[in-house]
Amino acid sequence: MPDGALPVLEVEGLKTVFRTRGGEVHAVNSVSFNLRPGELLGVVGESGSGKSVTMMSLIGLLPSPPADVRGGRVAFDGLDLLHCTPDQLRAVRGPGIGFIFQDPMTSLNPVFTVGYQLREPLIKHMGMTKAQAQKRAQELLELVGIPDAARRLRDYPHQFSGGMRQRVMIAIALACDPKVLIADEPTTALDVTIQAQILELVKELREKLGMAIIWITHDLGVIAGIADRIMVMYGGQIVEQGPVSEVFHRPRHPYTRALLKTVPSVRGVREAKLNVIEGQPPILRAEPAACPFRDRCAQAFALCATANPRRYPVGPGHDAACFWDFDTGAPRPIDAIAGAAHV
Amino acid sequence: MFDAVQKPLVEVAGLKMYFPITAGVFRRQVGNVKAVDNVSFTIFEGETLGLVGESGCGKSTCGRAILRLYEPTAGAVRIDGTDVIAASSDTLRQMRPKMQMVFQDPQASLNPRMTVAAIIGEPLDEHTKLSKAEKLAKIYALMDQVGLNRDFANRYPHEFSGGQRQRIGIARALALNPKFIVCDEPIAALDVSIQAQVVNLLEELQDSLGLTYLFISHDLSMVRHIADRVAVMYLGQIVELAPRDAIYAEPLHPYTQALLSAVPEPDPEAEKSRRRIVLTGDVPSPANPPKGCNFCTRCPKAMAICHETEPQFREILPGRFVSCHLYEQTAGEAAAPGARSEHTEKTIQQGE
Ligand SMILES: Nc1ncnc2c1ncn2[C@@H]1O[C@H](COP(=O)(O)OP(=O)(O)O)[C@@H](O)[C@H]1O
Ligand SMILES: Nc1ncnc2c1ncn2[C@@H]1O[C@H](COP(=O)(O)OP(=O)(O)O)[C@@H](O)[C@H]1O
Ligand SMILES: [Mg+2]
Ligand SMILES: [Mg+2]
């Protein structure tokens, strides 16, 4: 840790495989990263690149079978979450690590009112009385921009529109002031003005509560505005990672470079034709023995088909898993490749 | 680009689409959801008109009413010279091939039990008398056109990715050589890089086939890319309509200003200095819009008159339409362009 602070969450060599009828799907391949206290880590990548499965794996949310978390270590609060009892994990979820999912219906219970679902964790984990919890629940709904909050507490999840349900989810995740908040595409389904309100809210809460946040999104604009650090995933691996301005201004992985070129802007120069990344992310039937991006990569050369690059340091706190060196405009020297240590 | 030679293909005047709200056992009508409330615009041949606005503002209803997939409450729609609203069912049937729709969710709009060939060929069965061989040739040609591999003609929709399914939807929309296509959030369900592929395809098809699009989207950066002109909707009404570059460079309506200011910029440095106009409050219900201007309850620049009188949707600069009391005065000074732009700049600064 360059700033000396101990990470709140440490993930080391995480591997998750799905056993399906068609064979194995290697969704997460040796993923390692740290989350520092109070930092906002943005995670990007096309769908299917392993963002959700990585986060679900580390908090034990994937049903097994079909998921098989094959290896790794997830250190949080003195525990290895991969070797915890279900009870220990339940105690971590909520006040320890809060989750906001892409699809709110997966974590809202259809048979309880929204008010009940907001009050429960407040009473259970925060030791509030019912009256206190009721008041806080209303505040939380107001906080996330739900009109007529007092009355809406009595409604069931299905009585909310998609966007409103997402806000309820955010309110629930924030209820216990978690140390770590993992948000999986929480604003993807929302309108920009609402998204802007939620992003503003998250920035505020982060300052106030000092929680660390992992924010998964495919919207690079969102990341640019809120993240301290960015992690780019592809083929179940971290292909590039670094401080947000570093990665945006000096991207060192061809995938990151391509991703950054595909986003149109409402303000900058308008391109005559949108840039695309042809093809699609792979579905990996085995742990990748070569670079998973090589088929779509303009930079690929012979070595990329025979070895899977490690993460090479490319700048302060910045690394990229690529054999091509954009600074020299040539492949990395062979000995650097052979001798590279895992970052 | 928007000179006098441009020919209007779609002309919409005073379009209203109200959905009745009923109550009680006798389903007595107690009110109306004013989903589209007095909307007028023109789409020129070969252009793309972007229709933007937040969910629930009436974009889809507007697109559907124009194609007369709904029976509008009031208003007129002419497509290629024919009055679509007044048309008999026979005339409408003859019109159908000319006007098509591409939907948001390619999954939901494709019959899962039909092969790709059957899906693309269905409109041909209904509207043409092609032989089996001719039909297959046409299906293959359509698949080529949208970049689908012919070998997959006998596969089912679930075997395709989201982007490919949207290509199937587009191929079907193209089957009868339409002139006008309403694209209702065609990329909203797709991954960013796939969105770009589909937008590029729509643009290529427009160039090669001379298509005219109404492109409905809530994605302001994609609309900036694909649209020639942009209409902004709020609570059932168009509040601003202008050529693309003008509206993005200098939005006039306070709602357009707020909407554009909310879009994040994919650049961390730009994000630090981006100034946002935060709208407070909620969008009122379309069943009960406010008195005066529909936006007055949330407008940072609302004046007394805005709570009383509904502003007129009018052309205040060549090609620039806006419905806002801030510009009512300007609209009168038609012959003094210098004074106009000065006024415009001033109000923009006030907004920030
Ligand atoms: N339940 C499952 N069974 C089989 N494969 C799965 C399952 N869930 C996810 N996957 C696969 O794991 C990979 C990573 O998925 P995911 O983490 O959801 O991607 P992202 O969140 O980046 O879009 C994909 O190839 C996906 O198809
Ligand atoms: N068939 C319908 N019956 C009643 N209300 C409807 C119907 N379709 C849409 N609405 C209402 O009309 C308004 C506009 O909806 P819509 O056109 O779908 O908006 P958008 O496409 O901009 O999200 C919304 O308030 C919606 O609830
Ligand atoms: Mg995901
Ligand atoms: Mg719609």
mmCIF file of C-alpha atoms in Angstrom, chain A residues 33-338:
data_model
loop_
_atom_site.group_PDB
_atom_site.id
_atom_site.type_symbol
_atom_site.label_atom_id
_atom_site.label_comp_id
_atom_site.label_asym_id
_atom_site.label_seq_id
_atom_site.Cartn_x
_atom_site.Cartn_y
_atom_site.Cartn_z
ATOM 1 C CA PHE A 33 -6.874 -6.743 -5.808
ATOM 2 C CA ASN A 34 -7.054 -4.614 -2.681
ATOM 3 C CA LEU A 35 -9.589 -2.089 -1.567
ATOM 4 C CA ARG A 36 -8.289 0.794 0.521
ATOM 5 C CA PRO A 37 -10.303 2.453 3.277
ATOM 6 C CA GLY A 38 -12.606 5.113 1.880
ATOM 7 C CA GLU A 39 -11.616 4.617 -1.722
ATOM 8 C CA LEU A 40 -13.975 4.228 -4.625
ATOM 9 C CA LEU A 41 -12.831 1.507 -6.969
ATOM 10 C CA GLY A 42 -14.555 1.464 -10.342
ATOM 11 C CA VAL A 43 -14.780 -1.852 -12.180
ATOM 12 C CA VAL A 44 -15.435 -1.820 -15.922
ATOM 13 C CA GLY A 45 -15.567 -4.260 -18.804
ATOM 14 C CA GLU A 46 -18.109 -5.560 -21.317
ATOM 15 C CA SER A 47 -20.790 -7.889 -20.062
ATOM 16 C CA GLY A 48 -19.474 -11.378 -19.544
ATOM 17 C CA SER A 49 -16.038 -10.189 -18.458
ATOM 18 C CA GLY A 50 -16.475 -11.522 -14.915
ATOM 19 C CA LYS A 51 -17.269 -8.390 -12.900
ATOM 20 C CA SER A 52 -20.391 -9.665 -11.163
ATOM 21 C CA VAL A 53 -19.130 -13.194 -10.588
ATOM 22 C CA THR A 54 -15.943 -11.836 -8.972
ATOM 23 C CA MET A 55 -17.905 -9.768 -6.466
ATOM 24 C CA MET A 56 -20.524 -12.429 -5.784
ATOM 25 C CA SER A 57 -17.772 -15.008 -5.220
ATOM 26 C CA LEU A 58 -15.960 -13.034 -2.607
ATOM 27 C CA ILE A 59 -19.003 -12.699 -0.393
ATOM 28 C CA GLY A 60 -20.280 -16.228 -0.937
ATOM 29 C CA LEU A 61 -23.400 -15.298 -2.850
ATOM 30 C CA LEU A 62 -23.121 -17.810 -5.683
ATOM 31 C CA PRO A 63 -25.102 -21.012 -5.364
ATOM 32 C CA SER A 64 -22.870 -24.053 -5.547
ATOM 33 C CA PRO A 65 -23.465 -25.970 -7.759
ATOM 34 C CA PRO A 66 -23.124 -24.690 -10.399
ATOM 35 C CA ALA A 67 -20.539 -22.241 -9.045
ATOM 36 C CA ASP A 68 -17.290 -23.571 -7.676
ATOM 37 C CA VAL A 69 -14.971 -21.078 -5.995
ATOM 38 C CA ARG A 70 -11.782 -23.025 -6.595
ATOM 39 C CA GLY A 71 -9.189 -21.025 -4.934
ATOM 40 C CA GLY A 72 -7.999 -17.827 -3.427
ATOM 41 C CA ARG A 73 -8.213 -15.809 -0.274
ATOM 42 C CA VAL A 74 -10.498 -12.925 0.638
ATOM 43 C CA ALA A 75 -9.393 -11.094 3.754
ATOM 44 C CA PHE A 76 -11.966 -8.869 5.448
ATOM 45 C CA ASP A 77 -12.136 -7.841 9.084
ATOM 46 C CA GLY A 78 -9.711 -10.553 10.204
ATOM 47 C CA LEU A 79 -11.611 -13.289 8.367
ATOM 48 C CA ASP A 80 -10.980 -15.249 5.188
ATOM 49 C CA LEU A 81 -14.426 -14.982 3.639
ATOM 50 C CA LEU A 82 -13.803 -18.021 1.453
ATOM 51 C CA HIS A 83 -13.467 -20.157 4.576
ATOM 52 C CA CYS A 84 -16.267 -18.783 6.725
ATOM 53 C CA THR A 85 -19.365 -20.512 8.055
ATOM 54 C CA PRO A 86 -22.696 -19.415 6.555
ATOM 55 C CA ASP A 87 -23.490 -17.694 9.864
ATOM 56 C CA GLN A 88 -20.243 -15.719 9.808
ATOM 57 C CA LEU A 89 -20.964 -14.679 6.224
ATOM 58 C CA ARG A 90 -24.471 -13.544 7.095
ATOM 59 C CA ALA A 91 -23.069 -11.380 9.866
ATOM 60 C CA VAL A 92 -20.639 -9.790 7.410
ATOM 61 C CA ARG A 93 -23.296 -9.003 4.822
ATOM 62 C CA GLY A 94 -25.136 -5.825 5.721
ATOM 63 C CA PRO A 95 -23.071 -4.032 8.350
ATOM 64 C CA GLY A 96 -19.762 -5.280 6.931
ATOM 65 C CA ILE A 97 -20.240 -5.485 3.216
ATOM 66 C CA GLY A 98 -23.382 -4.060 1.637
ATOM 67 C CA PHE A 99 -24.519 -5.052 -1.826
ATOM 68 C CA ILE A 100 -26.545 -3.297 -4.476
ATOM 69 C CA PHE A 101 -27.450 -5.479 -7.403
ATOM 70 C CA GLN A 102 -28.208 -4.837 -11.017
ATOM 71 C CA ASP A 103 -31.589 -6.498 -10.673
ATOM 72 C CA PRO A 104 -33.281 -5.275 -7.491
ATOM 73 C CA MET A 105 -35.826 -8.085 -7.513
ATOM 74 C CA THR A 106 -33.115 -10.616 -6.669
ATOM 75 C CA SER A 107 -32.626 -9.111 -3.246
ATOM 76 C CA LEU A 108 -35.952 -7.560 -2.379
ATOM 77 C CA ASN A 109 -38.396 -9.898 -0.730
ATOM 78 C CA PRO A 110 -41.737 -9.698 -2.535
ATOM 79 C CA VAL A 111 -43.824 -10.664 0.508
ATOM 80 C CA PHE A 112 -42.628 -7.895 2.858
ATOM 81 C CA THR A 113 -43.251 -4.165 2.629
ATOM 82 C CA VAL A 114 -40.345 -1.949 1.736
ATOM 83 C CA GLY A 115 -40.642 -0.348 5.164
ATOM 84 C CA TYR A 116 -40.232 -3.719 6.858
ATOM 85 C CA GLN A 117 -37.197 -4.555 4.737
ATOM 86 C CA LEU A 118 -35.610 -1.234 5.608
ATOM 87 C CA ARG A 119 -36.381 -1.448 9.328
ATOM 88 C CA GLU A 120 -35.224 -5.032 9.835
ATOM 89 C CA PRO A 121 -31.475 -4.474 9.435
ATOM 90 C CA LEU A 122 -31.686 -1.225 11.410
ATOM 91 C CA ILE A 123 -33.258 -3.021 14.347
ATOM 92 C CA LYS A 124 -31.124 -6.145 14.030
ATOM 93 C CA HIS A 125 -27.701 -4.690 13.265
ATOM 94 C CA MET A 126 -27.925 -1.085 14.456
ATOM 95 C CA GLY A 127 -29.877 -1.692 17.662
ATOM 96 C CA MET A 128 -32.591 0.849 16.846
ATOM 97 C CA THR A 129 -36.073 0.810 18.321
ATOM 98 C CA LYS A 130 -38.956 0.310 15.937
ATOM 99 C CA ALA A 131 -39.818 4.023 16.046
ATOM 100 C CA GLN A 132 -36.211 5.048 15.368
ATOM 101 C CA ALA A 133 -35.986 2.534 12.557
ATOM 102 C CA GLN A 134 -39.236 3.830 11.069
ATOM 103 C CA LYS A 135 -37.929 7.385 11.072
ATOM 104 C CA ARG A 136 -34.582 6.348 9.613
ATOM 105 C CA ALA A 137 -36.307 4.215 6.984
ATOM 106 C CA GLN A 138 -38.289 7.217 5.824
ATOM 107 C CA GLU A 139 -35.129 9.353 5.748
ATOM 108 C CA LEU A 140 -33.373 6.708 3.701
ATOM 109 C CA LEU A 141 -36.172 6.616 1.127
ATOM 110 C CA GLU A 142 -36.128 10.396 0.937
ATOM 111 C CA LEU A 143 -32.368 10.293 0.580
ATOM 112 C CA VAL A 144 -32.600 8.142 -2.521
ATOM 113 C CA GLY A 145 -35.253 10.380 -4.016
ATOM 114 C CA ILE A 146 -38.478 8.476 -3.517
ATOM 115 C CA PRO A 147 -41.383 10.902 -3.292
ATOM 116 C CA ASP A 148 -44.038 10.528 -0.628
ATOM 117 C CA ALA A 149 -41.650 8.366 1.409
ATOM 118 C CA ALA A 150 -43.799 7.981 4.525
ATOM 119 C CA ARG A 151 -46.626 6.435 2.543
ATOM 120 C CA ARG A 152 -44.390 4.367 0.257
ATOM 121 C CA LEU A 153 -42.889 2.537 3.231
ATOM 122 C CA ARG A 154 -46.154 0.592 3.360
ATOM 123 C CA ASP A 155 -45.859 -0.551 -0.263
ATOM 124 C CA TYR A 156 -44.513 -3.867 -1.538
ATOM 125 C CA PRO A 157 -41.612 -4.066 -4.008
ATOM 126 C CA HIS A 158 -43.858 -4.856 -6.982
ATOM 127 C CA GLN A 159 -45.681 -1.563 -6.443
ATOM 128 C CA PHE A 160 -42.530 0.351 -7.379
ATOM 129 C CA SER A 161 -41.306 1.043 -10.899
ATOM 130 C CA GLY A 162 -37.941 -0.410 -11.935
ATOM 131 C CA GLY A 163 -36.055 2.791 -11.178
ATOM 132 C CA MET A 164 -37.794 3.270 -7.859
ATOM 133 C CA ARG A 165 -37.034 -0.314 -6.858
ATOM 134 C CA GLN A 166 -33.370 0.305 -7.552
ATOM 135 C CA ARG A 167 -33.490 3.274 -5.222
ATOM 136 C CA VAL A 168 -35.125 1.154 -2.527
ATOM 137 C CA MET A 169 -32.245 -1.298 -2.897
ATOM 138 C CA ILE A 170 -29.711 1.445 -2.476
ATOM 139 C CA ALA A 171 -31.520 2.652 0.622
ATOM 140 C CA ILE A 172 -31.430 -0.855 2.112
ATOM 141 C CA ALA A 173 -27.748 -1.318 1.336
ATOM 142 C CA LEU A 174 -26.931 2.005 2.973
ATOM 143 C CA ALA A 175 -29.097 1.358 6.017
ATOM 144 C CA CYS A 176 -26.362 -0.255 8.122
ATOM 145 C CA ASP A 177 -23.544 2.109 7.132
ATOM 146 C CA PRO A 178 -21.453 -0.742 5.729
ATOM 147 C CA LYS A 179 -17.641 -0.580 5.715
ATOM 148 C CA VAL A 180 -17.616 -1.743 2.128
ATOM 149 C CA LEU A 181 -20.353 -1.169 -0.385
ATOM 150 C CA ILE A 182 -20.363 -3.233 -3.560
ATOM 151 C CA ALA A 183 -22.633 -1.747 -6.211
ATOM 152 C CA ASP A 184 -23.209 -3.793 -9.344
ATOM 153 C CA GLU A 185 -24.443 -1.505 -12.149
ATOM 154 C CA PRO A 186 -26.795 0.273 -9.756
ATOM 155 C CA THR A 187 -27.595 3.180 -12.063
ATOM 156 C CA THR A 188 -27.625 1.391 -15.395
ATOM 157 C CA ALA A 189 -31.417 1.322 -15.568
ATOM 158 C CA LEU A 190 -31.925 4.871 -14.308
ATOM 159 C CA ASP A 191 -32.400 8.141 -16.168
ATOM 160 C CA VAL A 192 -29.420 10.490 -16.260
ATOM 161 C CA THR A 193 -30.929 13.068 -13.966
ATOM 162 C CA ILE A 194 -31.713 10.373 -11.396
ATOM 163 C CA GLN A 195 -28.310 8.797 -11.940
ATOM 164 C CA ALA A 196 -26.721 12.179 -11.299
ATOM 165 C CA GLN A 197 -28.646 12.474 -8.033
ATOM 166 C CA ILE A 198 -27.583 8.983 -6.940
ATOM 167 C CA LEU A 199 -23.927 9.587 -7.823
ATOM 168 C CA GLU A 200 -24.028 12.831 -5.882
ATOM 169 C CA LEU A 201 -25.577 10.967 -2.978
ATOM 170 C CA VAL A 202 -22.889 8.292 -3.060
ATOM 171 C CA LYS A 203 -20.102 10.875 -3.083
ATOM 172 C CA GLU A 204 -21.697 12.592 -0.094
ATOM 173 C CA LEU A 205 -22.184 9.379 1.857
ATOM 174 C CA ARG A 206 -18.641 8.326 1.176
ATOM 175 C CA GLU A 207 -17.302 11.569 2.625
ATOM 176 C CA LYS A 208 -19.617 11.345 5.591
ATOM 177 C CA LEU A 209 -19.275 7.660 6.392
ATOM 178 C CA GLY A 210 -15.841 6.953 4.959
ATOM 179 C CA MET A 211 -16.947 3.657 3.489
ATOM 180 C CA ALA A 212 -15.004 2.040 0.686
ATOM 181 C CA ILE A 213 -16.965 1.401 -2.474
ATOM 182 C CA ILE A 214 -16.632 -0.992 -5.376
ATOM 183 C CA TRP A 215 -18.704 0.374 -8.240
ATOM 184 C CA ILE A 216 -19.294 -1.887 -11.216
ATOM 185 C CA THR A 217 -20.460 -0.183 -14.375
ATOM 186 C CA HIS A 218 -20.016 -0.247 -18.102
ATOM 187 C CA ASP A 219 -20.371 3.534 -18.216
ATOM 188 C CA LEU A 220 -16.927 5.083 -18.335
ATOM 189 C CA GLY A 221 -18.453 8.501 -17.791
ATOM 190 C CA VAL A 222 -19.768 7.423 -14.407
ATOM 191 C CA ILE A 223 -16.365 6.022 -13.456
ATOM 192 C CA ALA A 224 -14.579 9.183 -14.551
ATOM 193 C CA GLY A 225 -16.720 11.232 -12.218
ATOM 194 C CA ILE A 226 -16.643 9.170 -9.056
ATOM 195 C CA ALA A 227 -13.778 6.658 -8.980
ATOM 196 C CA ASP A 228 -10.353 7.065 -7.405
ATOM 197 C CA ARG A 229 -9.059 3.938 -9.012
ATOM 198 C CA ILE A 230 -10.262 1.856 -11.920
ATOM 199 C CA MET A 231 -9.970 -1.854 -12.615
ATOM 200 C CA VAL A 232 -10.632 -3.122 -16.135
ATOM 201 C CA MET A 233 -11.753 -6.741 -16.443
ATOM 202 C CA TYR A 234 -11.741 -9.010 -19.451
ATOM 203 C CA GLY A 235 -12.003 -12.789 -19.714
ATOM 204 C CA GLY A 236 -12.338 -13.104 -15.941
ATOM 205 C CA GLN A 237 -9.033 -11.321 -15.373
ATOM 206 C CA ILE A 238 -7.913 -7.878 -14.361
ATOM 207 C CA VAL A 239 -6.267 -6.620 -17.531
ATOM 208 C CA GLU A 240 -5.490 -3.117 -16.292
ATOM 209 C CA GLN A 241 -5.663 -1.320 -12.984
ATOM 210 C CA GLY A 242 -4.601 2.099 -11.769
ATOM 211 C CA PRO A 243 -5.532 5.581 -10.585
ATOM 212 C CA VAL A 244 -8.460 6.844 -12.616
ATOM 213 C CA SER A 245 -6.714 9.721 -14.376
ATOM 214 C CA GLU A 246 -3.702 7.500 -15.164
ATOM 215 C CA VAL A 247 -5.846 4.865 -16.790
ATOM 216 C CA PHE A 248 -7.990 7.358 -18.711
ATOM 217 C CA HIS A 249 -5.046 9.389 -19.980
ATOM 218 C CA ARG A 250 -2.378 6.713 -20.275
ATOM 219 C CA PRO A 251 -4.260 3.465 -20.912
ATOM 220 C CA ARG A 252 -1.693 0.698 -21.310
ATOM 221 C CA HIS A 253 -3.854 -2.263 -22.276
ATOM 222 C CA PRO A 254 -5.270 -2.458 -25.820
ATOM 223 C CA TYR A 255 -8.666 -3.431 -24.399
ATOM 224 C CA THR A 256 -8.839 -0.340 -22.190
ATOM 225 C CA ARG A 257 -7.769 1.801 -25.132
ATOM 226 C CA ALA A 258 -10.489 0.292 -27.306
ATOM 227 C CA LEU A 259 -13.135 0.681 -24.591
ATOM 228 C CA LEU A 260 -12.266 4.329 -24.090
ATOM 229 C CA LYS A 261 -12.615 4.954 -27.816
ATOM 230 C CA THR A 262 -16.108 3.470 -28.016
ATOM 231 C CA VAL A 263 -17.765 6.010 -25.724
ATOM 232 C CA PRO A 264 -19.408 8.934 -27.465
ATOM 233 C CA SER A 265 -19.538 12.187 -25.534
ATOM 234 C CA VAL A 266 -22.174 14.906 -25.359
ATOM 235 C CA ARG A 267 -19.518 17.612 -25.167
ATOM 236 C CA GLY A 268 -16.257 16.761 -26.917
ATOM 237 C CA VAL A 269 -15.576 16.305 -30.600
ATOM 238 C CA ARG A 270 -18.279 14.345 -32.382
ATOM 239 C CA GLU A 271 -16.728 11.449 -34.301
ATOM 240 C CA ALA A 272 -18.122 10.814 -37.768
ATOM 241 C CA LYS A 273 -18.286 7.099 -37.074
ATOM 242 C CA LEU A 274 -18.448 5.341 -33.728
ATOM 243 C CA ASN A 275 -15.507 3.165 -32.862
ATOM 244 C CA VAL A 276 -16.355 -0.433 -32.177
ATOM 245 C CA ILE A 277 -14.533 -3.430 -30.783
ATOM 246 C CA GLU A 278 -15.437 -6.108 -33.283
ATOM 247 C CA GLY A 279 -16.360 -9.527 -31.944
ATOM 248 C CA GLN A 280 -17.378 -10.515 -28.454
ATOM 249 C CA PRO A 281 -15.790 -11.478 -25.162
ATOM 250 C CA PRO A 282 -14.930 -15.193 -25.015
ATOM 251 C CA ILE A 283 -16.680 -17.824 -22.928
ATOM 252 C CA LEU A 284 -13.716 -19.578 -21.378
ATOM 253 C CA ARG A 285 -13.971 -23.365 -21.205
ATOM 254 C CA ALA A 286 -10.619 -23.654 -19.455
ATOM 255 C CA GLU A 287 -8.320 -21.372 -17.566
ATOM 256 C CA PRO A 288 -6.840 -19.151 -20.286
ATOM 257 C CA ALA A 289 -3.357 -20.259 -21.307
ATOM 258 C CA ALA A 290 -3.045 -17.336 -23.711
ATOM 259 C CA CYS A 291 -4.176 -13.718 -23.717
ATOM 260 C CA PRO A 292 -8.002 -13.823 -23.764
ATOM 261 C CA PHE A 293 -8.173 -10.562 -25.747
ATOM 262 C CA ARG A 294 -5.806 -11.570 -28.567
ATOM 263 C CA ASP A 295 -8.548 -12.327 -31.145
ATOM 264 C CA ARG A 296 -9.884 -8.791 -30.945
ATOM 265 C CA CYS A 297 -6.567 -7.061 -30.376
ATOM 266 C CA ALA A 298 -4.855 -4.809 -32.936
ATOM 267 C CA GLN A 299 -1.543 -5.186 -31.089
ATOM 268 C CA ALA A 300 -1.474 -8.991 -30.827
ATOM 269 C CA PHE A 301 1.655 -10.842 -31.940
ATOM 270 C CA ALA A 302 2.848 -14.461 -31.816
ATOM 271 C CA LEU A 303 3.593 -14.578 -28.091
ATOM 272 C CA CYS A 304 0.004 -13.537 -27.197
ATOM 273 C CA ALA A 305 -1.296 -16.873 -28.489
ATOM 274 C CA THR A 306 1.105 -18.939 -26.415
ATOM 275 C CA ALA A 307 1.199 -17.246 -23.011
ATOM 276 C CA ASN A 308 -1.175 -15.302 -20.787
ATOM 277 C CA PRO A 309 0.506 -12.031 -19.824
ATOM 278 C CA ARG A 310 0.912 -11.106 -16.186
ATOM 279 C CA ARG A 311 0.224 -7.666 -14.841
ATOM 280 C CA TYR A 312 3.287 -5.513 -15.562
ATOM 281 C CA PRO A 313 3.831 -2.246 -13.710
ATOM 282 C CA VAL A 314 3.353 0.579 -16.226
ATOM 283 C CA GLY A 315 3.140 3.647 -13.987
ATOM 284 C CA PRO A 316 2.636 4.714 -10.372
ATOM 285 C CA GLY A 317 0.114 2.277 -8.894
ATOM 286 C CA HIS A 318 -0.755 1.312 -12.448
ATOM 287 C CA ASP A 319 -0.364 -2.087 -14.098
ATOM 288 C CA ALA A 320 -1.459 -3.762 -17.320
ATOM 289 C CA ALA A 321 -1.549 -7.407 -18.395
ATOM 290 C CA CYS A 322 -0.092 -7.041 -21.868
ATOM 291 C CA PHE A 323 3.075 -8.136 -23.641
ATOM 292 C CA TRP A 324 3.019 -5.001 -25.772
ATOM 293 C CA ASP A 325 4.781 -1.962 -24.391
ATOM 294 C CA PHE A 326 3.044 1.206 -25.591
ATOM 295 C CA ASP A 327 5.852 3.364 -24.242
ATOM 296 C CA THR A 328 8.474 1.809 -26.515
ATOM 297 C CA GLY A 329 6.052 0.766 -29.251
ATOM 298 C CA ALA A 330 7.485 -2.746 -29.163
ATOM 299 C CA PRO A 331 6.953 -6.037 -27.337
ATOM 300 C CA ARG A 332 8.299 -6.095 -23.787
ATOM 301 C CA PRO A 333 11.836 -7.544 -23.574
ATOM 302 C CA ILE A 334 11.789 -11.337 -23.224
ATOM 303 C CA ASP A 335 13.591 -11.414 -19.864
ATOM 304 C CA ALA A 336 11.099 -8.962 -18.424
ATOM 305 C CA ILE A 337 8.378 -11.294 -19.574
ATOM 306 C CA ALA A 338 10.035 -14.396 -18.213
#
